[in-house]
Amino acid sequence: MEELKAIMQKFAASGWDLIAVPAQEWLDGNSNKDTLVSAIEQADKECGSCGCELDPLYKRALERL
């Protein structure tokens, strides 16, 4: 669970609303899992191979959810 929390903190701090908002909601305990999963999947499609530090975290977060 700590790993997932650390990933969500990175997503929340990313500044990219697509994942930052649902990740922050998850951290705040107000998350809708389907919305969060959908946002992470969309982020992975749009940015999952750009080479940034978040790329491997999308798949890891989905595994942990």
PDB file of C-alpha atoms in Angstrom:
ATOM      1  CA  MET A   1       0.000   0.000   0.000  1.00  0.00           C
ATOM      2  CA  GLU A   2       2.889   2.369   0.705  1.00  0.00           C
ATOM      3  CA  GLU A   3       4.180   1.899  -2.834  1.00  0.00           C
ATOM      4  CA  LEU A   4       0.786   2.809  -4.273  1.00  0.00           C
ATOM      5  CA  LYS A   5       0.575   5.847  -1.996  1.00  0.00           C
ATOM      6  CA  ALA A   6       4.016   7.018  -3.178  1.00  0.00           C
ATOM      7  CA  ILE A   7       2.955   6.598  -6.815  1.00  0.00           C
ATOM      8  CA  MET A   8      -0.251   8.550  -6.227  1.00  0.00           C
ATOM      9  CA  GLN A   9       1.749  11.321  -4.562  1.00  0.00           C
ATOM     10  CA  LYS A  10       3.948  11.545  -7.678  1.00  0.00           C
ATOM     11  CA  PHE A  11       0.873  11.634  -9.894  1.00  0.00           C
ATOM     12  CA  ALA A  12      -0.756  14.313  -7.713  1.00  0.00           C
ATOM     13  CA  ALA A  13       2.399  16.433  -7.858  1.00  0.00           C
ATOM     14  CA  SER A  14       2.773  16.012 -11.620  1.00  0.00           C
ATOM     15  CA  GLY A  15       0.696  19.056 -12.481  1.00  0.00           C
ATOM     16  CA  TRP A  16      -1.061  17.064 -15.196  1.00  0.00           C
ATOM     17  CA  ASP A  17      -4.752  17.334 -14.334  1.00  0.00           C
ATOM     18  CA  LEU A  18      -5.580  14.080 -16.098  1.00  0.00           C
ATOM     19  CA  ILE A  19      -3.862  12.103 -13.333  1.00  0.00           C
ATOM     20  CA  ALA A  20      -3.156  14.731 -10.671  1.00  0.00           C
ATOM     21  CA  VAL A  21      -6.801  15.316  -9.776  1.00  0.00           C
ATOM     22  CA  PRO A  22      -7.917  11.671  -9.450  1.00  0.00           C
ATOM     23  CA  ALA A  23      -4.674  10.782  -7.650  1.00  0.00           C
ATOM     24  CA  GLN A  24      -5.212  13.577  -5.117  1.00  0.00           C
ATOM     25  CA  GLU A  25      -8.795  12.439  -4.620  1.00  0.00           C
ATOM     26  CA  TRP A  26      -7.476   8.926  -3.924  1.00  0.00           C
ATOM     27  CA  LEU A  27      -4.982  10.318  -1.414  1.00  0.00           C
ATOM     28  CA  ASP A  28      -7.788  12.283   0.244  1.00  0.00           C
ATOM     29  CA  GLY A  29      -9.936   9.150   0.508  1.00  0.00           C
ATOM     30  CA  ASN A  30     -12.532  10.473  -1.931  1.00  0.00           C
ATOM     31  CA  SER A  31     -11.628   8.356  -4.905  1.00  0.00           C
ATOM     32  CA  ASN A  32     -13.776   6.535  -7.378  1.00  0.00           C
ATOM     33  CA  LYS A  33     -11.691   3.528  -8.416  1.00  0.00           C
ATOM     34  CA  ASP A  34     -13.147   3.347 -11.925  1.00  0.00           C
ATOM     35  CA  THR A  35     -12.377   7.019 -12.539  1.00  0.00           C
ATOM     36  CA  LEU A  36      -8.843   6.609 -11.205  1.00  0.00           C
ATOM     37  CA  VAL A  37      -8.140   3.501 -13.277  1.00  0.00           C
ATOM     38  CA  SER A  38      -9.561   5.172 -16.382  1.00  0.00           C
ATOM     39  CA  ALA A  39      -7.375   8.257 -15.847  1.00  0.00           C
ATOM     40  CA  ILE A  40      -4.230   6.169 -15.361  1.00  0.00           C
ATOM     41  CA  GLU A  41      -4.989   4.079 -18.443  1.00  0.00           C
ATOM     42  CA  GLN A  42      -5.525   7.257 -20.481  1.00  0.00           C
ATOM     43  CA  ALA A  43      -2.275   8.766 -19.170  1.00  0.00           C
ATOM     44  CA  ASP A  44      -0.443   5.571 -20.089  1.00  0.00           C
ATOM     45  CA  LYS A  45      -1.855   5.753 -23.633  1.00  0.00           C
ATOM     46  CA  GLU A  46      -0.955   9.417 -24.055  1.00  0.00           C
ATOM     47  CA  CYS A  47       2.380   9.507 -22.283  1.00  0.00           C
ATOM     48  CA  GLY A  48       3.370   5.973 -21.309  1.00  0.00           C
ATOM     49  CA  SER A  49       6.382   5.811 -23.581  1.00  0.00           C
ATOM     50  CA  CYS A  50       7.689   9.378 -23.565  1.00  0.00           C
ATOM     51  CA  GLY A  51      10.620   8.516 -21.320  1.00  0.00           C
ATOM     52  CA  CYS A  52       9.582  10.518 -18.275  1.00  0.00           C
ATOM     53  CA  GLU A  53       9.777   9.182 -14.714  1.00  0.00           C
ATOM     54  CA  LEU A  54       6.030   8.506 -14.663  1.00  0.00           C
ATOM     55  CA  ASP A  55       6.034   6.031 -17.571  1.00  0.00           C
ATOM     56  CA  PRO A  56       6.699   2.868 -15.517  1.00  0.00           C
ATOM     57  CA  LEU A  57       4.448   4.086 -12.707  1.00  0.00           C
ATOM     58  CA  TYR A  58       1.256   3.908 -14.760  1.00  0.00           C
ATOM     59  CA  LYS A  59       1.442   0.147 -15.177  1.00  0.00           C
ATOM     60  CA  ARG A  60       2.687  -0.355 -11.620  1.00  0.00           C
ATOM     61  CA  ALA A  61      -0.226   1.639 -10.203  1.00  0.00           C
ATOM     62  CA  LEU A  62      -2.707  -0.363 -12.265  1.00  0.00           C
ATOM     63  CA  GLU A  63      -1.183  -3.596 -10.936  1.00  0.00           C
ATOM     64  CA  ARG A  64      -1.534  -2.343  -7.360  1.00  0.00           C
ATOM     65  CA  LEU A  65      -5.109  -1.153  -7.740  1.00  0.00           C
TER      66      LEU A  65
END
